[in-house]
Coordinates of C-alpha atoms and ligand atoms in Angstrom, one line a residue:
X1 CA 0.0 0.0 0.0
X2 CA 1.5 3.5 -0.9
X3 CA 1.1 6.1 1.5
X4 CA -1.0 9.2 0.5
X5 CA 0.1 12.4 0.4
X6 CA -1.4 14.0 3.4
X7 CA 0.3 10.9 5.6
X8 CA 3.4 11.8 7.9
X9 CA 6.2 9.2 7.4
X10 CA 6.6 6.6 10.4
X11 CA 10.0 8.4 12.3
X12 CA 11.3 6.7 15.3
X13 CA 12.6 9.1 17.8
X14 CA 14.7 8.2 21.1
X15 CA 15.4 10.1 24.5
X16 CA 17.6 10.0 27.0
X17 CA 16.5 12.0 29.9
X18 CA 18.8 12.7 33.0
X19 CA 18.3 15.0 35.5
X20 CA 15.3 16.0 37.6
X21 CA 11.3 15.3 37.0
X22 CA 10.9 18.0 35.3
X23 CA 13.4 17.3 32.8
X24 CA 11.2 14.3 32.7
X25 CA 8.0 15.5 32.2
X26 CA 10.3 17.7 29.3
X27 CA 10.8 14.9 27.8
X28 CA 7.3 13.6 27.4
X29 CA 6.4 16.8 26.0
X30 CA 8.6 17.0 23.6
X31 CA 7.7 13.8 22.3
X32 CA 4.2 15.1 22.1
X33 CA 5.7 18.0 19.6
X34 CA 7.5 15.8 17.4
X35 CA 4.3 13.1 17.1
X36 CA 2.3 15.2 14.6
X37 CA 5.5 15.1 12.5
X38 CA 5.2 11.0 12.7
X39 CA 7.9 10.6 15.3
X40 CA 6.7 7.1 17.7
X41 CA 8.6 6.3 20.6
X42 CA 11.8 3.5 20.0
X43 CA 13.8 2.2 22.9
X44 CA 16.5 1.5 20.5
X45 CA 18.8 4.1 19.7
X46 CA 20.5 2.7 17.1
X47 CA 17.3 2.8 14.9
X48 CA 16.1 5.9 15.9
X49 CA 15.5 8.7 13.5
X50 CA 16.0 11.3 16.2
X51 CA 17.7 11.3 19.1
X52 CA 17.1 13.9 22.4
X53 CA 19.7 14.1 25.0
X54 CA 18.0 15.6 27.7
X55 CA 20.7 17.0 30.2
X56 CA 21.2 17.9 33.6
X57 CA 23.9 20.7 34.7
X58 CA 23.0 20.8 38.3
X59 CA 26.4 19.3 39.6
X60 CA 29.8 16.7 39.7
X61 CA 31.1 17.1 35.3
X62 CA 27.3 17.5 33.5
X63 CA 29.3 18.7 30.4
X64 CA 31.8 15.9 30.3
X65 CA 29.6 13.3 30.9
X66 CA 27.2 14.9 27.7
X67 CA 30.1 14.9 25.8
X68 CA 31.3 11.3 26.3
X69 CA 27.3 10.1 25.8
X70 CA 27.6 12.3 22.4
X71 CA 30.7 10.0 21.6
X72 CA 28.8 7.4 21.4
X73 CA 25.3 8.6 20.0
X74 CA 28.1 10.0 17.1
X75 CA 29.0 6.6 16.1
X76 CA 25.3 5.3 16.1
X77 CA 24.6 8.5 14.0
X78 CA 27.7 7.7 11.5
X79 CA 26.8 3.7 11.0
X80 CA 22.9 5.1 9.7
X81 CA 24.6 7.2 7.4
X82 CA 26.7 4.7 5.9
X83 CA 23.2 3.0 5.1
X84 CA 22.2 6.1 3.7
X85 CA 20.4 6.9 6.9
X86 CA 19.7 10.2 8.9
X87 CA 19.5 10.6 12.6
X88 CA 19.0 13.8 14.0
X89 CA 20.7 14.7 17.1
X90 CA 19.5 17.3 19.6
X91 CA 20.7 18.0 23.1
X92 CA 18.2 19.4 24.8
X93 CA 18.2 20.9 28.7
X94 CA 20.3 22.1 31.6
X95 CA 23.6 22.0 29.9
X96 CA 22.4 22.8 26.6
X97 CA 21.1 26.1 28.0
X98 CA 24.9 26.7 29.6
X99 CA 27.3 24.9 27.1
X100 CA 25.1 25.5 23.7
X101 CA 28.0 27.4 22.1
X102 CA 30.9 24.9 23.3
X103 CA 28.4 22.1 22.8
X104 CA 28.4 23.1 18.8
X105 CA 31.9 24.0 19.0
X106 CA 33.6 20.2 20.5
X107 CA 30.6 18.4 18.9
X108 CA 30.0 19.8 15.2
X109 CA 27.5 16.6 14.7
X110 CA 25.2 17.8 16.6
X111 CA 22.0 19.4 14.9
X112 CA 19.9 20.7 17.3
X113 CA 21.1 22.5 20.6
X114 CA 17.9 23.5 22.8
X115 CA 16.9 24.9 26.2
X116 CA 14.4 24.0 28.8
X117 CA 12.3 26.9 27.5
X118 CA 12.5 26.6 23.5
X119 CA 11.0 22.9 22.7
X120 CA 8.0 24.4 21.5
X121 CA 9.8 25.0 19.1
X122 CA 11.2 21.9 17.6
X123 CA 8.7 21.3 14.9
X124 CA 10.6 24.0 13.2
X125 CA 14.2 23.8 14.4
X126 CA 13.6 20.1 12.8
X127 CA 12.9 21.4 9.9
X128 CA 15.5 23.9 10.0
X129 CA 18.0 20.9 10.5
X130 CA 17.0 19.3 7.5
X131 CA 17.6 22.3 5.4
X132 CA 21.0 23.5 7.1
X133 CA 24.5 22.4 6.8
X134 CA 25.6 23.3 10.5
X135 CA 23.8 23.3 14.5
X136 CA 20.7 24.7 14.6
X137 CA 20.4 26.6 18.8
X138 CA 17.6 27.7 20.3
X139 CA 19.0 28.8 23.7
X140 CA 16.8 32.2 24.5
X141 CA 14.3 32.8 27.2
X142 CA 11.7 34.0 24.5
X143 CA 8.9 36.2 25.9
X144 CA 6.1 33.8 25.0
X145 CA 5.4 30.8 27.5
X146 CA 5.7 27.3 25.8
X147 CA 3.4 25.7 27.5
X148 CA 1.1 28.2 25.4
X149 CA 2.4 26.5 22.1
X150 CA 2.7 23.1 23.4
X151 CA -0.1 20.5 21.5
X152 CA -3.1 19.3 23.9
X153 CA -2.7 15.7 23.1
X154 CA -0.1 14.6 25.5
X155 CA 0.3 10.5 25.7
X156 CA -0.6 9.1 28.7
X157 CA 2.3 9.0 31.5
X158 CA 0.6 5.7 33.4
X159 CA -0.9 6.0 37.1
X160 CA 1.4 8.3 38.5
X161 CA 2.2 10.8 36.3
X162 CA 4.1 14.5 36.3
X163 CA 2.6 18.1 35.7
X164 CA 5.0 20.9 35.5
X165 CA 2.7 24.2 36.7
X166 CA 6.2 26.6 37.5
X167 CA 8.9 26.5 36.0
X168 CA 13.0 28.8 36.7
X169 CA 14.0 30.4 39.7
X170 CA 14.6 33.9 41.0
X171 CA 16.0 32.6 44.3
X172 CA 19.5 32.8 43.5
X173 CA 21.4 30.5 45.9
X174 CA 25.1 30.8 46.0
X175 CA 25.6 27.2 44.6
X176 CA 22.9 26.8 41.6
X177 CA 22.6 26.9 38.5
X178 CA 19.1 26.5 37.9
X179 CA 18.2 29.9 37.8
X180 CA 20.8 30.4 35.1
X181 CA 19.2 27.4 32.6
X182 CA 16.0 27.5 33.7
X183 CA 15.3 31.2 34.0
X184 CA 13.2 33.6 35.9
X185 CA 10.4 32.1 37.7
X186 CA 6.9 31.8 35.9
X187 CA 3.7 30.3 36.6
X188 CA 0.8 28.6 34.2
X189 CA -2.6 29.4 34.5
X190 CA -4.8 27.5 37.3
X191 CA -7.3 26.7 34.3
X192 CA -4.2 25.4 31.6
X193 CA -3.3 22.9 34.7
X194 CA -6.3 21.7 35.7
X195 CA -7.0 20.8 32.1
X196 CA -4.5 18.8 32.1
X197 CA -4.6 17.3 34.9
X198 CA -8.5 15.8 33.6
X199 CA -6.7 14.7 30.6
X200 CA -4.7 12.8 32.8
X201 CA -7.5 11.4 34.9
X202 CA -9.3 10.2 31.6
X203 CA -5.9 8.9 30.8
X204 CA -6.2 6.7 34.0
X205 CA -3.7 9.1 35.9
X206 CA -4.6 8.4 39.5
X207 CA -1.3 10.2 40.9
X208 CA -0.7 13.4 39.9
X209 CA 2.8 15.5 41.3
X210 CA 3.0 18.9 40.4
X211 CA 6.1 19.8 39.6
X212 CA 8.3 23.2 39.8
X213 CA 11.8 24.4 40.8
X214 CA 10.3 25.8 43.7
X215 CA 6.9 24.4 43.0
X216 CA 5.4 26.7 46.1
X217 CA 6.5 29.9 45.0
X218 CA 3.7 28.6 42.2
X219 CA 1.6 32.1 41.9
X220 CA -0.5 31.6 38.8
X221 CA -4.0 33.1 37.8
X222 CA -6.9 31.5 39.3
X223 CA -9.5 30.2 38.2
X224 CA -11.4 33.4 39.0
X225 CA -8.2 35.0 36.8
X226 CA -7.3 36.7 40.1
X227 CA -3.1 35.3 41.5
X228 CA -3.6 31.9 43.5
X229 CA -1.1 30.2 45.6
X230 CA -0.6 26.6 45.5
X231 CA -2.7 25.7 48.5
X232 CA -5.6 26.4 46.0
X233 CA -4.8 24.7 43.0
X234 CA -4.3 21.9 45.1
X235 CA -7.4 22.1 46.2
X236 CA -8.5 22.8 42.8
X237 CA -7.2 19.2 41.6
X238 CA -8.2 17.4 44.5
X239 CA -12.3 17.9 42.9
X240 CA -11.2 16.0 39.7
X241 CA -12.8 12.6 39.4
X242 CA -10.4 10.3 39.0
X243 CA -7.0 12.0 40.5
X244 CA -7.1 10.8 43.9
X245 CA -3.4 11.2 45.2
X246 CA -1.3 14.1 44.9
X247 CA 1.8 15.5 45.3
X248 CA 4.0 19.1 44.9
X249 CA 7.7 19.0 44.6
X250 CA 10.2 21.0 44.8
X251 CA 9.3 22.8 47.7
X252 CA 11.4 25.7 49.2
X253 CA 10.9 26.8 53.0
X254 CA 10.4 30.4 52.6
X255 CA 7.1 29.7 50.2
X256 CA 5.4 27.5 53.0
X257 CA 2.5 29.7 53.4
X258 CA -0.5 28.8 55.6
X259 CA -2.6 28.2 53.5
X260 CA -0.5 25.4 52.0
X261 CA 0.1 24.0 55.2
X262 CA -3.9 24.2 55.7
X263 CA -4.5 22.5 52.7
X264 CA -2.1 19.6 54.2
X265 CA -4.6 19.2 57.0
X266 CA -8.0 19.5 54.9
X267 CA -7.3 17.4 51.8
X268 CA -7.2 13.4 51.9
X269 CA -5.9 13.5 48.4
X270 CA -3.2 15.2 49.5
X271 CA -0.3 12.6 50.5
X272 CA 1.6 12.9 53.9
X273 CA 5.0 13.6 52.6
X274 CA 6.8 16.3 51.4
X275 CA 10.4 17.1 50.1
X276 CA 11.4 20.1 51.3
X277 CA 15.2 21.0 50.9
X278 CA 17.1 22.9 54.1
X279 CA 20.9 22.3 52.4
X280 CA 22.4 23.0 55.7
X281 CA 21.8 23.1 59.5
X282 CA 24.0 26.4 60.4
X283 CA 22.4 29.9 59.9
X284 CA 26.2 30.7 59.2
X285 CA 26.2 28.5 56.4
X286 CA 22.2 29.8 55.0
X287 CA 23.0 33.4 55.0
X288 CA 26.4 32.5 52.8
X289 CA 23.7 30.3 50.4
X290 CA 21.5 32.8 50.2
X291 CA 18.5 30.4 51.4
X292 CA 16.9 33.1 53.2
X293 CA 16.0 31.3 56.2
X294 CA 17.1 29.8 59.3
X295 CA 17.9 26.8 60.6
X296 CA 15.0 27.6 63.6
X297 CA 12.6 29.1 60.6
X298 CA 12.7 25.0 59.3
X299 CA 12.2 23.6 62.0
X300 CA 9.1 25.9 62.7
X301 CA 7.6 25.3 59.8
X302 CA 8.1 21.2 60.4
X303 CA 6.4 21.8 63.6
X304 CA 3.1 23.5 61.6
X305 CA 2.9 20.8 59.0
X306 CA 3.4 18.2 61.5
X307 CA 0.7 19.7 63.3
X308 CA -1.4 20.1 60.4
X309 CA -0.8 16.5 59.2
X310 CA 0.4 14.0 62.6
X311 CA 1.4 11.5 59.8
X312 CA 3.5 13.6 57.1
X313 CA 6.9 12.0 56.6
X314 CA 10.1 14.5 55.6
X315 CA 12.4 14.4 52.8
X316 CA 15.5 16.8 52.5
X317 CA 18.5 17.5 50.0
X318 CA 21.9 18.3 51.4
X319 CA 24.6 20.0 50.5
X320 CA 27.8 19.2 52.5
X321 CA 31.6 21.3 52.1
X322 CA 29.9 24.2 50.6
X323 CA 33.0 27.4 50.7
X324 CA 33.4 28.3 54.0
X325 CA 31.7 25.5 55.8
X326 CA 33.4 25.0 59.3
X327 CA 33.1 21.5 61.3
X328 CA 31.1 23.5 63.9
X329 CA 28.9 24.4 60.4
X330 CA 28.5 20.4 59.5
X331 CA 27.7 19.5 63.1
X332 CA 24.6 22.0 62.9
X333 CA 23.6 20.0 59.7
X334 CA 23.7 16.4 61.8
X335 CA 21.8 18.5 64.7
X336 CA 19.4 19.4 62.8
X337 CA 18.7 16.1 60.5
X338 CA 18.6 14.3 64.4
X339 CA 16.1 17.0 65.6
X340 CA 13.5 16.4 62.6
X341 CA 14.2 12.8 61.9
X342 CA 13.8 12.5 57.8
X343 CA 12.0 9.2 56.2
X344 CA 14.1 9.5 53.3
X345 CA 16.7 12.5 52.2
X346 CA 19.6 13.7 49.1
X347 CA 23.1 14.6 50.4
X348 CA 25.7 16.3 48.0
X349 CA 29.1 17.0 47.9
X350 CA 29.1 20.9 46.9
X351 CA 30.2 20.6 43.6
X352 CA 31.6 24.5 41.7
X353 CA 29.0 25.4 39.3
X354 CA 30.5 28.0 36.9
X355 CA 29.0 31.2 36.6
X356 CA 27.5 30.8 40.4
X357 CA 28.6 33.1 43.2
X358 CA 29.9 30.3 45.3
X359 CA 31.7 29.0 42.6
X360 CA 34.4 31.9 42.8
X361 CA 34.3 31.9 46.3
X362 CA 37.0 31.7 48.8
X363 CA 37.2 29.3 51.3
X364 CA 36.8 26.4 49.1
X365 CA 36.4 22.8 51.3
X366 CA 39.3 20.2 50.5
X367 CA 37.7 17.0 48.9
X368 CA 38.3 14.5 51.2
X369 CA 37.0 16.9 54.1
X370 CA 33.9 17.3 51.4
X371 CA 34.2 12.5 51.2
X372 CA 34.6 12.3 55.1
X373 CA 31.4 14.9 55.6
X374 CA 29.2 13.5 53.2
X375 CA 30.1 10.0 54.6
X376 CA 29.3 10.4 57.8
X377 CA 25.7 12.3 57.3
X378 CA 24.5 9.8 55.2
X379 CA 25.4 6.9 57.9
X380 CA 22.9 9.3 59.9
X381 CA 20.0 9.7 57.2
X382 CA 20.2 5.8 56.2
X383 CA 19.6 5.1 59.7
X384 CA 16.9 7.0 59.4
X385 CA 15.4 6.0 56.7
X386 CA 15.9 2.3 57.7
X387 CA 13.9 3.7 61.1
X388 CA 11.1 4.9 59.4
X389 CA 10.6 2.0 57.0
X390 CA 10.8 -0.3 60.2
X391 CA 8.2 1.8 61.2
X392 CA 5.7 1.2 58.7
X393 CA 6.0 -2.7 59.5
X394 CA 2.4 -3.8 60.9
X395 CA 0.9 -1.1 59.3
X396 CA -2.4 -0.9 57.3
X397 CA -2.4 1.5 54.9
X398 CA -3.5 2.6 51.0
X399 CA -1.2 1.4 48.6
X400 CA -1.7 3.0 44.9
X401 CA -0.9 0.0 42.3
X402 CA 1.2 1.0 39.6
X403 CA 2.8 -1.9 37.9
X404 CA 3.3 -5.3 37.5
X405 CA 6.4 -6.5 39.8
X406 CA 9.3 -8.5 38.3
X407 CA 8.5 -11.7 39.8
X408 CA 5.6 -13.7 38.8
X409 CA 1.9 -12.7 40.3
X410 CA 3.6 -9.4 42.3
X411 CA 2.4 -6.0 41.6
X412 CA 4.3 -2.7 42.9
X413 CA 2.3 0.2 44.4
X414 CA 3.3 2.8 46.1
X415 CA 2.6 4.1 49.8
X416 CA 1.7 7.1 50.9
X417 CA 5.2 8.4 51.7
X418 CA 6.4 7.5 48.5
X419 CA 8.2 3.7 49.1
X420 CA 6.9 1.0 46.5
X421 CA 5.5 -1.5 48.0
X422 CA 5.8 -5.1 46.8
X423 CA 2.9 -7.9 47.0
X424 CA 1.2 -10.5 45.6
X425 CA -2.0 -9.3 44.0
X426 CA -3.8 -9.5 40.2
X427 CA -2.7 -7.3 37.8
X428 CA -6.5 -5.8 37.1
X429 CA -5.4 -3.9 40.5
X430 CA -3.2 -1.7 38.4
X431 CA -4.6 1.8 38.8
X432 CA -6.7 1.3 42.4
X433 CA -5.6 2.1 45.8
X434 CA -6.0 -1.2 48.0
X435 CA -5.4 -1.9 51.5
X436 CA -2.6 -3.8 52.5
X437 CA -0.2 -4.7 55.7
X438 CA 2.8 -3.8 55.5
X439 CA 4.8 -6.7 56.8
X440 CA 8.5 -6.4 55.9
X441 CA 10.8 -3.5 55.1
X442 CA 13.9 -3.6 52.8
X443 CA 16.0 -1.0 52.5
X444 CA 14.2 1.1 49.5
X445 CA 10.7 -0.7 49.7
X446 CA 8.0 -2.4 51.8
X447 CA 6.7 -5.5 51.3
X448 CA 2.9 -6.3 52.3
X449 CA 0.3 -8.4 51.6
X450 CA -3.3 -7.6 50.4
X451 CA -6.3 -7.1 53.4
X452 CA -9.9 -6.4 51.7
X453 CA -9.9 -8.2 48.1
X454 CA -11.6 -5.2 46.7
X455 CA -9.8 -2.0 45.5
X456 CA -10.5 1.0 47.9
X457 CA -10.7 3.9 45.3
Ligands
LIG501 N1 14.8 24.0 44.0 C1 15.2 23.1 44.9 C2 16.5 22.3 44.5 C3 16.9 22.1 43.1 S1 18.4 21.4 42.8 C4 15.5 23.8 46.2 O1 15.4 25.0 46.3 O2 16.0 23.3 47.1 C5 18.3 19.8 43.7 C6 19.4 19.7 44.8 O3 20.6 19.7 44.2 C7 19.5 20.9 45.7 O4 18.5 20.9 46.7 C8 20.8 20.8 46.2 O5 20.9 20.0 47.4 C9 21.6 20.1 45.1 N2 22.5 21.0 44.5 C10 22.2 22.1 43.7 N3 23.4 22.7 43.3 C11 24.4 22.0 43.8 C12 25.8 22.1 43.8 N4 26.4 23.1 43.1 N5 26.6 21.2 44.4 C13 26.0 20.2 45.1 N6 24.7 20.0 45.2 C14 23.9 20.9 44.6
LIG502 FE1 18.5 26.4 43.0 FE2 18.0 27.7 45.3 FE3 16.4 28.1 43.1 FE4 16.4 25.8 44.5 S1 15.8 27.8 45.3 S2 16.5 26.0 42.3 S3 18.5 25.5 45.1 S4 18.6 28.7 43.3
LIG503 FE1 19.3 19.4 36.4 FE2 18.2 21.4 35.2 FE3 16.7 19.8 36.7 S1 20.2 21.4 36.1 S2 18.1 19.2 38.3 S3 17.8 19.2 34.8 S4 16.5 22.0 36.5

């Protein structure tokens, strides 16, 4: 059968994704732009007409490690051509947005160099490839949002799924980057994300976690076109039929407002866990970050939200060795991770971003101080997490369902504070929340067994 004219040729197109959720949520949209142009989903790079390298820049060598995965991608391109082949190649992200001039410069193979906030655009820049001997780079921070240009039809993500609703940063901590690749902080519409988030629930979403870089600062217009703070478009979400767990991340602690906190303690749908970053325990240490709040200002506002919500598990990132950071400085940190008691956290070695105010900084930490540091506060927050999980054992609680385990007749869910939890159970469970007992913990997961035979939700 010959195809007719108005058909789109069948493309395979491949992405790599690395980096944070939103980078993955990126990459599903940007698969949703390319599929009008005939581009379907391969797991196999090597046949793939286009391939995406979606990057990360946020620490340790991001720009090395792009340009030894370009290596390789470079040979798959050159054996397609020797078959008289094409592959597009396009590094899209983080490192794009900071390296898109050296990126072109070390690795002239590359067609397409794009940032977080141009893939809009690719339909064009494709096209623009096709035509054009050398890189095609769409690094800018144009003035139009993308998410205004993005197509409605997104595939469906499965029963958890992502929804970016802010994106950048205007916080400016010594150490990142983000707010140099991602750029100033904006937020979408109330009405844009809640139609989304149906098309999800129609989807069979049940899980829905709204992403942003500091997903609280979220400030978009209401529904009632009037600025809304998160607290409400949570509450927003929580009336769609269908979505009946959800989540925010990444939370800062100045943008914990009450009525966020409020929303913890009036909204079921709303899970009992939150990831809310301190970086260090010393106010010394804060006020050189910039984080803008203190190590007592945390710890406050864990008291609210554990008032709010008795149940509410914590999750924190880390930096240790940042410049200037003194043992007395680290020893806050461990006094502080004992005084809240995480269920799960991230812990860093400072690593120098360029361009970042920290980065030039004097008072740089030697490495093995940086190895020691880092060592020894993650002994403390695996004990905690192994405490919490222990915890849970005995426990009857909710489990969401989302796939089919790797051994046969188990199925993976996932609790409320975010561990997957393995049983036995029949894979028409996928996509309900059942009630289980928990009745062993590993070190990353639960292990349970099924208590009602029917699906709770
Ligand atoms: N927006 C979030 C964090 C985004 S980056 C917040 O405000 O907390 C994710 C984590 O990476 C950060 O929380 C921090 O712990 C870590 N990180 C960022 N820059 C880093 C750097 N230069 N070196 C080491 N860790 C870093
Ligand atoms: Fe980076 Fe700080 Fe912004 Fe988080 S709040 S993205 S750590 S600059
Ligand atoms: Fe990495 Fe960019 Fe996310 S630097 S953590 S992919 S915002």
């Amino acid at each position: 059968m010959t195809a007719s004219p108005t058909s789109t040729p069948a493309r395979r197109l491949h992405v790599i994704t690395h980096g944070c959720q939103m980078n993955v949520y990126d990459s599903g949209r940007m698969a949703d732009v390319l599929a009008p142009l005939g581009y379907a989903p391969t797991a196999i790079p090597e046949e793939a007409d286009m391939v995406i390298l979606n990057t990360c820049h946020i620490r340790d060598r991001a720009a090395e490690k792009v340009f030894s995965e370009l290596g390789k991608l470079r040979v798959m391109k050159q054996a397609r051509e020797a078959r008289g082949e094409r592959m597009i190649l396009a590094v899209a992200g983080c490192v794009a947005q900071a390296e898109g001039a050296e990126i072109v410069a070390r690795a002239p193979f590359v067609d397409i160099v794009l940032g977080p906030q141009t893939y809009h655009r690719l339909p064009e820049m494709v096209a623009r490839a096709a035509r054009a001997g050398g890189a095609v780079i769409e690094t800018d921070f144009p003035a139009e949002q993308k998410f205004d240009f993005l197509p409605e039809a997104a595939a469906p993500q499965g029963v958890t799924a992502f929804l970016t609703v802010q994106e950048g940063c205007d916080k400016f901590c010594s150490f990142c980057v983000v707010p140099y690749t991602r750029g100033a902080e904006a937020s979408r519409p109330e009405a844009a994300i809640v139609a989304e988030a149906r098309r999800l629930a129609a989807q069979g979403t049940r899980e829905i976690t709204l992403l942003g870089q500091n997903v609280n600062a979220w400030h978009g217009a209401g529904a009632d076109g009037r600025p809304a703070t998160l607290g409400r478009l949570i509450r927003a979400i929580a009336t769609i039929p269908g979505i009946i767990r959800i989540r925010y991340t990444t939370s800062h602690p100045r943008d914990m407002d009450d009525a966020l906190i409020a929303a913890h303690a009036e909204i079921p749908a709303l899970m009992p866990f939150l990831h809310l970053p301190v970086q260090s325990g010393s106010d010394r240490m804060l006020a050189t970050m910039n984080r803008r709040h203190t190590a007592a200002e945390y710890l406050a506002t864990i008291a609210r939200l554990r008032e709010a919500r008795p149940d509410v598990a914590l999750s924190s990132d880390f930096i240790v060795g940042h410049p200037g950071e003194t043992e007395a400085d680290f020893e806050a940190t461990l006094d502080l991770v004992r005084a809240v008691g995480f269920a799960q956290a991230f812990s860093f070695k400072y690593s120098a971003r360029p361009g970042t105010p920290a980065a030039g900084a004097g008072q740089q930490v030697p490495e093995e101080v940086k190895d020691r540091r880092l060592h020894e506060l993650q002994a403390l927050l695996r004990a905690q997490t192994a405490r919490f999980n222990a915890g849970c054992v005995g426990l009857d609680i909710p489990v969401l369902v989302t796939h089919r385990g790797r051994h046969p007749g188990q199925i993976v869910g996932r609790a409320p504070w975010l561990q997957p939890v393995h049983l036995l159970g029949a894979t028409d469970l996928i996509g309900s929340e059942i009630r289980v007992r928990i009745l062993e913990a590993h070190t990353n997961s639960l292990a349970a067994t099924q208590i009602e035979e029917r699906a709770c939700a």
